[in-house]
XYZ file of N, CA and C in Angstrom:
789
model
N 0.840 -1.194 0.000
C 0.000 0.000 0.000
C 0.883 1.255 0.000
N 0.712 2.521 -0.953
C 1.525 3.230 -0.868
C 1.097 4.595 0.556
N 2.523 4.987 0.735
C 2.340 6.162 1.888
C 1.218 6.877 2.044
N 0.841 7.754 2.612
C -0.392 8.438 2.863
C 0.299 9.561 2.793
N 0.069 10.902 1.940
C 0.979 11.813 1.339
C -0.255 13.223 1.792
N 0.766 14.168 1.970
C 0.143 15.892 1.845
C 1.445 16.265 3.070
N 1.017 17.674 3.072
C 1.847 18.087 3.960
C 0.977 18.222 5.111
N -0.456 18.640 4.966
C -1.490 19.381 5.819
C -2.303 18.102 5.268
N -3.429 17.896 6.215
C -4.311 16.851 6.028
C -5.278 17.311 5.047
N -6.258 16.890 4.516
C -6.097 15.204 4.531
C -4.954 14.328 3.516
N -4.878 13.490 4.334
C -3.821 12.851 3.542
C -3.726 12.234 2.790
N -3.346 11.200 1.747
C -4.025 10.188 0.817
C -2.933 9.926 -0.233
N -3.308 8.689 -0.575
C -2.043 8.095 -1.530
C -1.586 8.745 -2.749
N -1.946 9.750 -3.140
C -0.721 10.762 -4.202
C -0.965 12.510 -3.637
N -1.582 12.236 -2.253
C -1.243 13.770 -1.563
C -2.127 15.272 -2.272
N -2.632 14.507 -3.247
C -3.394 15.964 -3.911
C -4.243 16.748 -2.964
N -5.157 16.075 -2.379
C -6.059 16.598 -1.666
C -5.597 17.477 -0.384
N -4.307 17.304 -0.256
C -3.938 18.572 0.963
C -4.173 19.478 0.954
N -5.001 20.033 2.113
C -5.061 21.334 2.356
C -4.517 22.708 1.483
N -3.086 22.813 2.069
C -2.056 23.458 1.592
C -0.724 22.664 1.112
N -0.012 22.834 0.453
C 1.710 22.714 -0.101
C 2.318 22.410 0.720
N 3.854 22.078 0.919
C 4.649 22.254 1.835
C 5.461 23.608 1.242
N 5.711 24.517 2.434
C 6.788 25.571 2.447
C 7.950 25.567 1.575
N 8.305 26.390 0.878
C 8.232 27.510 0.969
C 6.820 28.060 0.252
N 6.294 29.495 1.146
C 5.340 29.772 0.585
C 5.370 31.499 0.470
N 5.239 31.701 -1.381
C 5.037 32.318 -1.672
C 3.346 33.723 -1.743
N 3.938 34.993 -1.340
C 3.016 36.387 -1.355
C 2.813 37.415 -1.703
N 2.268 37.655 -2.567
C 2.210 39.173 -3.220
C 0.751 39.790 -2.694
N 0.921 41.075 -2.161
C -0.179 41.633 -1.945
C -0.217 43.186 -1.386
N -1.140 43.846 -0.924
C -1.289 44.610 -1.249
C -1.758 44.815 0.550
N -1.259 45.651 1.193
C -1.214 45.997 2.653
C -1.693 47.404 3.206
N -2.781 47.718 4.111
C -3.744 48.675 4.173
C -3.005 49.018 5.944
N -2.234 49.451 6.449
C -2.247 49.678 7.646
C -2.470 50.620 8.914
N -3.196 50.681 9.766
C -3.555 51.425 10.803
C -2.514 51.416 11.818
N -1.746 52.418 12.535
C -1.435 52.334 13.563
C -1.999 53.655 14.787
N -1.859 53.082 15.574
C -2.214 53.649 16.795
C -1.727 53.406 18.518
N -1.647 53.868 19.452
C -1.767 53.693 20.716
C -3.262 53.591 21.431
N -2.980 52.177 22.526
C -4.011 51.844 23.429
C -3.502 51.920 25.071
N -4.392 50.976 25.328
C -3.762 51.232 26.864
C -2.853 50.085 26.689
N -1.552 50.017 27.281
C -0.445 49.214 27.543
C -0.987 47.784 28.587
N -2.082 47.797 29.209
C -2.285 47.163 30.129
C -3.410 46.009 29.501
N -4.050 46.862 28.415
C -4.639 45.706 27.350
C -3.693 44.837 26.630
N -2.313 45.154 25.873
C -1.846 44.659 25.641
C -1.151 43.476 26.281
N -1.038 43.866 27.481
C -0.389 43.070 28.554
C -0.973 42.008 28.193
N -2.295 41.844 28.441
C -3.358 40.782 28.942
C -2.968 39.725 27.954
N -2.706 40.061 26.746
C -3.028 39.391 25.425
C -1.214 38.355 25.284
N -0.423 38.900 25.983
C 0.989 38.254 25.948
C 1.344 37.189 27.488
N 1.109 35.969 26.515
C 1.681 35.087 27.276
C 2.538 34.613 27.924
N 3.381 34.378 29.408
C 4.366 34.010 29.452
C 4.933 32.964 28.389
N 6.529 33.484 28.245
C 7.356 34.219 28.749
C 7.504 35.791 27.870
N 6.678 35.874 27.453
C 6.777 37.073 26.505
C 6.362 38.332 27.687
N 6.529 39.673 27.613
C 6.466 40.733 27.994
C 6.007 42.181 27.262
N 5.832 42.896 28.001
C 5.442 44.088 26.900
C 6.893 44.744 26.515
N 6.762 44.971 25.429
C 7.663 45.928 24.604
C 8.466 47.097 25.702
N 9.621 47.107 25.647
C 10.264 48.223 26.617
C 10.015 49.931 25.889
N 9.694 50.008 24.346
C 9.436 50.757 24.176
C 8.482 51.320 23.372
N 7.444 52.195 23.267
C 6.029 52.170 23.005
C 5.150 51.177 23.222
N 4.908 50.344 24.709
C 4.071 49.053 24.564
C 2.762 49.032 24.257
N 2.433 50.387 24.016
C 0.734 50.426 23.788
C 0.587 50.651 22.136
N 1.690 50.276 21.433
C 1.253 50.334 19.575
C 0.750 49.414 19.333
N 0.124 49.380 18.443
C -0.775 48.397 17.792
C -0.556 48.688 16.407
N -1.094 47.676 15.496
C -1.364 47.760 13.855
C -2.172 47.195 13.903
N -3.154 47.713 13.070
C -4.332 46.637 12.375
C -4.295 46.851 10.620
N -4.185 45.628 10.443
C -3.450 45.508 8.705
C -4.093 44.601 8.098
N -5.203 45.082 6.900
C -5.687 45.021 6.255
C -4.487 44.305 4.831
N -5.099 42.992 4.795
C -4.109 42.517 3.339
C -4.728 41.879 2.149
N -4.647 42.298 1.173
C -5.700 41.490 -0.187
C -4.758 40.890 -0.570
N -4.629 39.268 -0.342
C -3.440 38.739 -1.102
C -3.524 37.294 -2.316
N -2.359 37.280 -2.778
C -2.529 36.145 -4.122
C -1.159 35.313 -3.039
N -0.983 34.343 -2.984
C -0.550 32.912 -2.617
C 0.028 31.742 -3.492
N 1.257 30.950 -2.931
C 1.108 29.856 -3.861
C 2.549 29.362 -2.901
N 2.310 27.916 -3.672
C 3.502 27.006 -3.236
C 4.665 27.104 -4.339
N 5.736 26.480 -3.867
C 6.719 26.565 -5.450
C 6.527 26.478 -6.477
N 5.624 25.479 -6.527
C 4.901 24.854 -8.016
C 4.097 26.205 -9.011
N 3.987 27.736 -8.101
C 2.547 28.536 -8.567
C 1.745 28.168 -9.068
N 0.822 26.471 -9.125
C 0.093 26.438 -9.591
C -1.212 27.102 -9.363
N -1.255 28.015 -8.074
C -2.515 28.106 -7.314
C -2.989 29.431 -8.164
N -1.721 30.191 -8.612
C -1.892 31.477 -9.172
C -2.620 31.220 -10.820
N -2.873 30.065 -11.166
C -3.642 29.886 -12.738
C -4.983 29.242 -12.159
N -5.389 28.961 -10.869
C -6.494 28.473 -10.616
C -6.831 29.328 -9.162
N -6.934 30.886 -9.657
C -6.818 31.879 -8.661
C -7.886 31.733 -7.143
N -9.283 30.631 -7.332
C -9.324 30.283 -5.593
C -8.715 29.881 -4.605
N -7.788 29.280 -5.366
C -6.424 28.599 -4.562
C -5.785 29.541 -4.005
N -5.474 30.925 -4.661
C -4.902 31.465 -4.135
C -5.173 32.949 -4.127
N -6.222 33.407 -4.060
C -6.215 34.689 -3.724
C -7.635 34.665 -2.632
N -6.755 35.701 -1.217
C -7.872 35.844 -0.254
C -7.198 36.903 0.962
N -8.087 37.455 1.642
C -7.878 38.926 2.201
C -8.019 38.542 3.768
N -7.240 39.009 4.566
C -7.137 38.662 6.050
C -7.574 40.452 6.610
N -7.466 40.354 7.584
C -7.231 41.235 8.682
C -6.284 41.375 10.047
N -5.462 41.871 10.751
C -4.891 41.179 11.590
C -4.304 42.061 12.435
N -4.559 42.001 13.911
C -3.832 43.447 14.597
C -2.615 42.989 15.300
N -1.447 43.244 14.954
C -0.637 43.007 15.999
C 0.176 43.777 17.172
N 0.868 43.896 17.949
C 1.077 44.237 18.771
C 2.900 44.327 18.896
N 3.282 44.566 19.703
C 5.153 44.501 19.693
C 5.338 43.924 21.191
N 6.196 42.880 21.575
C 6.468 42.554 22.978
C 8.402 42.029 22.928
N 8.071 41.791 24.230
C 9.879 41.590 24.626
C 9.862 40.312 24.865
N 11.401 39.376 24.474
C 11.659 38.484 24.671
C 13.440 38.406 24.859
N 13.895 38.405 26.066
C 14.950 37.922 26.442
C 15.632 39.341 25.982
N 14.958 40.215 26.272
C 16.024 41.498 25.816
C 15.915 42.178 24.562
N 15.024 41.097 23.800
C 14.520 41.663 22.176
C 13.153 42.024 22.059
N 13.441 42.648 21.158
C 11.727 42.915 20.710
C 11.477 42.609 19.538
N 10.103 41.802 19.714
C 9.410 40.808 18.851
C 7.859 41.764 18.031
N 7.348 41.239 17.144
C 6.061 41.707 16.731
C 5.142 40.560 17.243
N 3.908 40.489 17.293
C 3.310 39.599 17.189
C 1.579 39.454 17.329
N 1.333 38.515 16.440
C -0.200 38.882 15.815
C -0.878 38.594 16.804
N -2.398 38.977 17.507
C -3.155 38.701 18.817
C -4.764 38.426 18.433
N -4.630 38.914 16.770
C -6.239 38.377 16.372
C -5.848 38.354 14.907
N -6.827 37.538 13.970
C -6.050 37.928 12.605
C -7.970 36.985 12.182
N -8.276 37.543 11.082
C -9.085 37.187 10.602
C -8.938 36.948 8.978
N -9.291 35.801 8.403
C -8.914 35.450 6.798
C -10.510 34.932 6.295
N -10.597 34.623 4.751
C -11.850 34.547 4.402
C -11.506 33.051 3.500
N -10.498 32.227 3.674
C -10.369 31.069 3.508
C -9.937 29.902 3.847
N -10.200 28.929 3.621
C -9.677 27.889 4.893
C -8.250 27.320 4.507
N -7.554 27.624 3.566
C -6.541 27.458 3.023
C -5.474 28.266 3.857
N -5.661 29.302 4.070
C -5.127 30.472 5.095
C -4.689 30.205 6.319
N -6.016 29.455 6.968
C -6.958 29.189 8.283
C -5.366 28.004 9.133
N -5.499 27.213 7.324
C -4.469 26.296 7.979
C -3.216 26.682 7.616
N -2.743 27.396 7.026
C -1.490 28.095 7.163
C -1.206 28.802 8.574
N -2.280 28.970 9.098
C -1.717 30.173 9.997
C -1.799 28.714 11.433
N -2.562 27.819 10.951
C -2.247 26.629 12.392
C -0.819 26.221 12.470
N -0.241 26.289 11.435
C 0.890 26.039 11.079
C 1.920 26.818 11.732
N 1.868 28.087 11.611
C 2.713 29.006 12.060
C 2.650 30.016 13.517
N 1.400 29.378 13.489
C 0.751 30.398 15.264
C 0.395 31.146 15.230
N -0.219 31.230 14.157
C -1.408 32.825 13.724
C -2.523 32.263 13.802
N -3.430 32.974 15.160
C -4.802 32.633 15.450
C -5.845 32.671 14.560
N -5.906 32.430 13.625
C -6.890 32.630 12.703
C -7.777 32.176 12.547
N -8.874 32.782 12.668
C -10.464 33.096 12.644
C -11.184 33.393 10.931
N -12.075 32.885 10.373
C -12.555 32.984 9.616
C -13.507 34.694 9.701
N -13.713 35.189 8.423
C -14.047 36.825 8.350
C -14.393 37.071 7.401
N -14.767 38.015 7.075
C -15.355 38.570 5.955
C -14.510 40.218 5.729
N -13.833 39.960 4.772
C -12.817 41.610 5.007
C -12.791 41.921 3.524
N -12.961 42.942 3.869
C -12.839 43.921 2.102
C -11.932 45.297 2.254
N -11.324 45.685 1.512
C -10.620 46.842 0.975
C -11.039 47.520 -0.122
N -10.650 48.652 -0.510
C -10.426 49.124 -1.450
C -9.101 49.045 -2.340
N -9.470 48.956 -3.571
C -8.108 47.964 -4.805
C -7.624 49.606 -5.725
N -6.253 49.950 -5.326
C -5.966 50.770 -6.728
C -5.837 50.322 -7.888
N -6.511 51.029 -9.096
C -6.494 51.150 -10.088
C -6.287 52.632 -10.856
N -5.200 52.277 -12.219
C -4.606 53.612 -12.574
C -5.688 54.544 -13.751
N -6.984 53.249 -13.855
C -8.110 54.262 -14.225
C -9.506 53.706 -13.921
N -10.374 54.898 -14.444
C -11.635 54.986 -13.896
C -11.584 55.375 -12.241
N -12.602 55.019 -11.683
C -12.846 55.952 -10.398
C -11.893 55.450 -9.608
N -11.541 54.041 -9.420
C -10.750 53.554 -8.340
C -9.398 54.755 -7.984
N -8.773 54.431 -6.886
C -8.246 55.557 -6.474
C -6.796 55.020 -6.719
N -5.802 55.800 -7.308
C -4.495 55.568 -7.496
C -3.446 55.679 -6.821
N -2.626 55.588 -6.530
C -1.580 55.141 -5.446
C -0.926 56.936 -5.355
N -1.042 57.711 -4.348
C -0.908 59.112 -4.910
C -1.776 59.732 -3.671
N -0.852 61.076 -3.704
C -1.756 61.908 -2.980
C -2.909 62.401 -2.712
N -3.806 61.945 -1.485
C -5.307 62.460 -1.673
C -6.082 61.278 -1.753
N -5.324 59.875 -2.320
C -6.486 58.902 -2.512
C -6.823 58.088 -1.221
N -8.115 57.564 -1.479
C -8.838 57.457 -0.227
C -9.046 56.203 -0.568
N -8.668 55.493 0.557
C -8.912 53.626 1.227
C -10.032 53.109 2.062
N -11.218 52.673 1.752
C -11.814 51.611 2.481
C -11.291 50.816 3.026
N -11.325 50.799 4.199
C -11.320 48.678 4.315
C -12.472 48.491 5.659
N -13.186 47.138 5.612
C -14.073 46.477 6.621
C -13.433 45.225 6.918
N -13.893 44.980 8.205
C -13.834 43.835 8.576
C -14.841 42.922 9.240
N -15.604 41.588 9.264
C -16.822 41.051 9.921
C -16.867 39.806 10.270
N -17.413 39.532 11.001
C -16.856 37.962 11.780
C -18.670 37.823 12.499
N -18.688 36.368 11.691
C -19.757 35.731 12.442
C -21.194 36.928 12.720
N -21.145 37.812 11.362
C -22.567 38.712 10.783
C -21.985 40.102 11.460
N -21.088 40.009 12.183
C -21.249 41.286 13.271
C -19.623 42.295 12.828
N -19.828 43.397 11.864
C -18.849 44.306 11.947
C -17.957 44.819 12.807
N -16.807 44.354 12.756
C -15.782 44.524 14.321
C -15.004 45.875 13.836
N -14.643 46.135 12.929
C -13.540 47.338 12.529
C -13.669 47.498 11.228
N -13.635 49.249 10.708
C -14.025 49.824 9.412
C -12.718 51.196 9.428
N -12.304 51.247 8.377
C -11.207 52.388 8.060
C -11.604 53.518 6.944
N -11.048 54.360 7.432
C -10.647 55.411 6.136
C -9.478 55.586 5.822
N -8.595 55.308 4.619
C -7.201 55.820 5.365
C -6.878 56.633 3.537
N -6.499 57.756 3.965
C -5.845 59.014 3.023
C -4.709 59.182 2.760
N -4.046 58.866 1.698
C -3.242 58.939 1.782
C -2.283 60.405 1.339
N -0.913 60.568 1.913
C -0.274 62.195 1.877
C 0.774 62.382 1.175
N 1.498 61.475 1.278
C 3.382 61.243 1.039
C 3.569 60.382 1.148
N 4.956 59.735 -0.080
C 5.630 58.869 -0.060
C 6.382 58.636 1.633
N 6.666 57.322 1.560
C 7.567 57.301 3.278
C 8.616 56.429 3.178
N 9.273 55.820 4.213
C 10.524 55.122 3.938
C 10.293 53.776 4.342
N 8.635 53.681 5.419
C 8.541 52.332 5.459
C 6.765 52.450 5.734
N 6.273 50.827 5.798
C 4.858 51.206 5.443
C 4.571 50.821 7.397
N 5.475 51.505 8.423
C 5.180 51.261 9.723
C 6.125 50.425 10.738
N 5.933 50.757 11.917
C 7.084 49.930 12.606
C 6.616 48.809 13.862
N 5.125 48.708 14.311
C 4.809 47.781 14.695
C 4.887 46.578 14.021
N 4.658 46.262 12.797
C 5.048 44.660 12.467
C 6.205 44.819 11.538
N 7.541 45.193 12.340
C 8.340 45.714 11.577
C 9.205 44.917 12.084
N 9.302 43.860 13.147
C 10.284 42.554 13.724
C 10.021 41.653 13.798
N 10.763 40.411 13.851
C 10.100 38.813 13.503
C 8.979 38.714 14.505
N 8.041 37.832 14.400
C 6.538 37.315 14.728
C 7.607 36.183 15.792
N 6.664 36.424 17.304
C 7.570 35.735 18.675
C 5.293 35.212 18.446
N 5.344 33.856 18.391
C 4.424 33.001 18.363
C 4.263 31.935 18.771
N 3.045 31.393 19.633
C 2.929 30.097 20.252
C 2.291 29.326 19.196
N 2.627 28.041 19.009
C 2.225 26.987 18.211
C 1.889 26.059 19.248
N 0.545 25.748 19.483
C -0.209 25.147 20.558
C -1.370 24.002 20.043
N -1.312 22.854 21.028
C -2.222 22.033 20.734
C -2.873 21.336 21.600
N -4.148 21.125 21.889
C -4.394 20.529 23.493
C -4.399 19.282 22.782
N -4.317 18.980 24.746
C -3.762 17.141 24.081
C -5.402 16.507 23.897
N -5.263 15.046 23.575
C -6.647 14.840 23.243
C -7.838 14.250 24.510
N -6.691 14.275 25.316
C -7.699 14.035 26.859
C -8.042 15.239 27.657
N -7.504 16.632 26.783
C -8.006 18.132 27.575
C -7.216 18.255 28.653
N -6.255 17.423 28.694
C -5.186 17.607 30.147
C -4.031 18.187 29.297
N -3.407 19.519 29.638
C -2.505 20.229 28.821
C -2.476 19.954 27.701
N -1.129 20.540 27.043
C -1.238 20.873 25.443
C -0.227 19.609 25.196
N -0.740 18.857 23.892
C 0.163 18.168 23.014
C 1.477 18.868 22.546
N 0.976 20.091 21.992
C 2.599 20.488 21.287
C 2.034 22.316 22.339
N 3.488 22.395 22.786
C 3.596 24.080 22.981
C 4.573 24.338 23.079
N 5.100 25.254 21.506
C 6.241 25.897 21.489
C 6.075 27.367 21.321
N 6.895 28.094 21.580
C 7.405 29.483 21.367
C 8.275 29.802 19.976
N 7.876 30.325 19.015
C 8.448 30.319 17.962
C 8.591 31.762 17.490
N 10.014 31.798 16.313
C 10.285 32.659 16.114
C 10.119 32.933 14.436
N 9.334 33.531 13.806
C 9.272 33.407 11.940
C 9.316 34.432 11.798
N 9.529 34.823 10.179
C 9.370 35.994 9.702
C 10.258 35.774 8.257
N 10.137 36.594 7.478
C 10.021 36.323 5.695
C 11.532 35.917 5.652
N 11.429 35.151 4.612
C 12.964 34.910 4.507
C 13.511 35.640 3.144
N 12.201 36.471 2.481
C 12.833 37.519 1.517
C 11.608 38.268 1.668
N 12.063 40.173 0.884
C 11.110 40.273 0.974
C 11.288 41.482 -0.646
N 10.311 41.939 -0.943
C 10.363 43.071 -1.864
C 9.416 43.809 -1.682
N 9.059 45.220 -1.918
C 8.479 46.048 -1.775
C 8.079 47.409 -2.357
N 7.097 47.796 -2.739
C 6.885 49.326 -3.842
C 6.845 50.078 -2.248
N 7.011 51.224 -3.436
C 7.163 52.581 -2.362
C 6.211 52.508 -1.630
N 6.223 52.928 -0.153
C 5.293 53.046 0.590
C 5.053 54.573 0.731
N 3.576 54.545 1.114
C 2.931 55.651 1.668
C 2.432 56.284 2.872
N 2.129 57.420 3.647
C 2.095 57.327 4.512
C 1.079 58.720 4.406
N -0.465 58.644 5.683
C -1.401 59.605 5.135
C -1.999 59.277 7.031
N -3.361 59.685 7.080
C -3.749 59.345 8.082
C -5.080 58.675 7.888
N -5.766 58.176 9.140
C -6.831 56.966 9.298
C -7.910 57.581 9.896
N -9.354 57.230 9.173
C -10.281 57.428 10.386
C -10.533 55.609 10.359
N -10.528 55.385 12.246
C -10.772 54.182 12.444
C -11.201 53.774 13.744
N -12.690 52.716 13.366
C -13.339 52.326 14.268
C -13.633 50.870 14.311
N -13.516 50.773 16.079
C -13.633 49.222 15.858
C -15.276 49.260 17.060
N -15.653 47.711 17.019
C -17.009 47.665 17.276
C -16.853 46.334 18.027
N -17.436 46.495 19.478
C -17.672 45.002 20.278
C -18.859 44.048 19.598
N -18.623 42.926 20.093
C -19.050 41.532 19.362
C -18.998 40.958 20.449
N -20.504 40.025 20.561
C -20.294 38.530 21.768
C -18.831 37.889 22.003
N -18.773 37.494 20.511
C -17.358 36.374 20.544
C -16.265 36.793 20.343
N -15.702 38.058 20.176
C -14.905 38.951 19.871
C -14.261 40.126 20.610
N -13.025 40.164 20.966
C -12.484 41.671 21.906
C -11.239 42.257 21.302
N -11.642 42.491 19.696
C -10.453 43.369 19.387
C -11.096 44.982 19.808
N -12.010 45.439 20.307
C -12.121 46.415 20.257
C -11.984 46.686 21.886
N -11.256 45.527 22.791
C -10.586 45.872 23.888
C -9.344 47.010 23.998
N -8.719 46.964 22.687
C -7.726 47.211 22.071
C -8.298 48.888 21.594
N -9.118 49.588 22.337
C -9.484 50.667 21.964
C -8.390 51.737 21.395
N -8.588 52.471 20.435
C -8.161 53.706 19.850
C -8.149 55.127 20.736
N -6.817 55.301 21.632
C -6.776 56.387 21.982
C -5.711 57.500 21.717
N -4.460 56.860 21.014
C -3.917 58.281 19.844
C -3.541 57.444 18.930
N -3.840 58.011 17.373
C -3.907 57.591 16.134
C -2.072 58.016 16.153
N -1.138 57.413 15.314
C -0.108 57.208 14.806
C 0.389 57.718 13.571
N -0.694 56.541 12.766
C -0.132 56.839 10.951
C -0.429 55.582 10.747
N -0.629 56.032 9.332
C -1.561 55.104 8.286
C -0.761 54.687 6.986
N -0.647 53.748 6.593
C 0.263 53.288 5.176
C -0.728 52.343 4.542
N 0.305 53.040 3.237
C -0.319 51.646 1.945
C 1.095 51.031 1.372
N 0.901 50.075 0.772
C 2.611 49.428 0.306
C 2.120 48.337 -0.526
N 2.464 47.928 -1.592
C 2.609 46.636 -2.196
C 4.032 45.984 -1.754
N 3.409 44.782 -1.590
C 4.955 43.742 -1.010
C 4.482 42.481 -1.457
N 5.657 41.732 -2.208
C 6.141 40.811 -1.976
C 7.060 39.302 -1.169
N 6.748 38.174 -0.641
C 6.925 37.964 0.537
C 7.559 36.158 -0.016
N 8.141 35.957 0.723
C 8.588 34.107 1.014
C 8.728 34.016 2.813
N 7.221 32.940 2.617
C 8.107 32.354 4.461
C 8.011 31.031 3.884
N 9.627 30.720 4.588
C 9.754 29.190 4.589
C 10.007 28.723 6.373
N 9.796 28.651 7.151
C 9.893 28.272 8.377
C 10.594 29.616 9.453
N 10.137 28.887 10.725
C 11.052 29.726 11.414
C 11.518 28.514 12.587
N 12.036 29.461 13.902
C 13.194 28.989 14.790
C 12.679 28.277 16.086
N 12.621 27.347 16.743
C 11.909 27.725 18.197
C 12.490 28.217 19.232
N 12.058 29.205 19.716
C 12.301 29.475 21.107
C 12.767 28.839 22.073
N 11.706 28.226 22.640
C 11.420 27.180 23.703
C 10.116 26.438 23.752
N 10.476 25.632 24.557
C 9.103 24.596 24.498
C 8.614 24.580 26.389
N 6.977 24.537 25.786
C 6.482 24.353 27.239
C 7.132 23.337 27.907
N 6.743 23.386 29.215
C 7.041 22.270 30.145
C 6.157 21.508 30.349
C-alpha cells in the first residue's frame, strides 16, 4: 500500500487533496495599515508568558488590512486563482523576549480555509471573516496610489462588523510602519486529546525569509472598531492615532526557529 501523502491533512495516496503545499510559501499583496496607541495594560493581557510588553512604546498596535494572491513553489494556485487569492485582517502588537523585541499577531481574521491552515501552522490565530478593501487602479474611479487617494477597508466575523477604516493617503515614506516591523515571537499550541494540557507548545520565532516592496505611503486613518459577543479586538481601543500606510509587497516564508518549548 503506498504512503499516505500531503503536507497538511487530509492525507491520501498521491497527496493531492492537501489542504495546503509544503513551504516555501510564496506572497504578493497589497497591505492597508492602521497604527495607533491603546492602553499598555490591554496589551499586557493578550501576551503570554514568557513574553512581555515591549520596553518601548508598549501600547502600539497595527491593524493591517491585506488582499493577497498565494502559492507554493509549483505557482500552480496562481492559474487556478481560488487557490490562491484571499484577504485577512490582523492586529498586531510589539512585545519583549529575552532582551529583544518581537512583533506579534493577537487576532487575525482570513476569508479562507486554506489560510486558516497556514496560519495553524505558524501560530497565527486565525479566525474565519469577511474583510474587504479598497483595490488601486490607474483608471476609472478607483483611487491611485498618490496623494489624496482614499482607502476603504471592513472587517466582519460571524454577521457582526468589528472594525471599518478610512485611510488618506499624503506622502511617499521610507517604510509602510514599525509595529510589524520585527520577527513574529508566536505560540504553536495544541491541546492534548484528553483536555489535560497541550500536546505540542512551542514558542516560535518566523518571519520572511525575503522580501520586496513598492514605495510606501504614509497619510492618516479614520478608524473604528465595534464590540461583538465572541470577539475583543475592540478591547484594544483607539486612543492616539499614529499613521496610516499603503505598500505593495512581496513575501517568502519558509519556516522559522523555536524558542522554547512548554514544560
Amino acid at each position: 500500500m503506498p504512503a499516505a501523502q500531503g503536507f497538511f491533512p487530509p492525507k491520501t495516496a498521491t497527496g493531492r487533496a492537501s489542504l495546503i503545499p509544503a513551504p516555501p510559501w510564496h506572497y504578493s499583496g497589497d497591505l492597508l495599515t492602521v497604527e495607533y496607541r491603546t492602553d499598555p495594560a490591554r496589551v499586557r493581557e493578550l501576551l503570554p508568558e514568557p513574553l512581555d510588553l515591549a520596553a518601548d512604546d508598549p501600547g502600539a498596535v497595527a491593524l493591517i488590512w491585506a488582499d493577497w494572491q498565494s502559492c507554493g513553489d509549483s505557482k500552480a494556485e496562481l492559474l487556478d486563482p481560488v487557490r490562491a487569492q484571499y484577504k485577512e485582517c490582523f492586529a498586531v502588537v510589539r512585545c519583549g523576549y529575552r532582551g529583544r523585541t518581537y512583533s506579534r499577531c493577537v487576532y487575525i481574521w482570513v476569508d479562507k480555509d486554506f489560510a486558516v491552515a497556514r496560519g495553524i501552522h505558524q501560530g497565527y490565530p486565525k479566525k474565519l471573516g469577511s474583510i474587504h478593501l479598497t483595490r488601486p487602479h490607474p483608471f476609472g474611479p478607483a483611487p491611485r496610489i498618490e496623494a489624496g487617494a482614499a482607502f476603504g477597508a471592513t472587517l466582519a466575523a460571524a454577521d457582526r462588523r468589528l472594525a471599518q477604516a478610512v485611510v488618506t493617503l499624503r506622502e511617499p515614506a521610507a517604510t509602510n510602519g514599525f509595529v510589524n516591523a520585527h520577527p513574529m515571537a508566536h505560540h504553536r499550541q495544541l491541546p492534548s486529546i484528553d483536555g489535560k494540557g497541550l500536546a505540542l507548545d512551542e514558542l516560535v520565532a518566523t518571519g520572511a525569509a525575503s522580501f520586496e516592496g513598492g514605495q510606501a505611503w504614509s497619510g492618516e486613518a479614520e478608524l473604528d472598531l465595534f464590540d461583538a459577543p465572541t470577539e475583543e479586538l475592540a478591547a484594544l481601543k483607539v486612543l492616539e492615532p499614529i499613521g496610516a500606510y499603503y505598500r505593495q509587497v512581496g513575501v517568502v516564508w519558509d519556516g522559522g526557529t523555536l524558542l522554547e518549548r512548554g514544560l
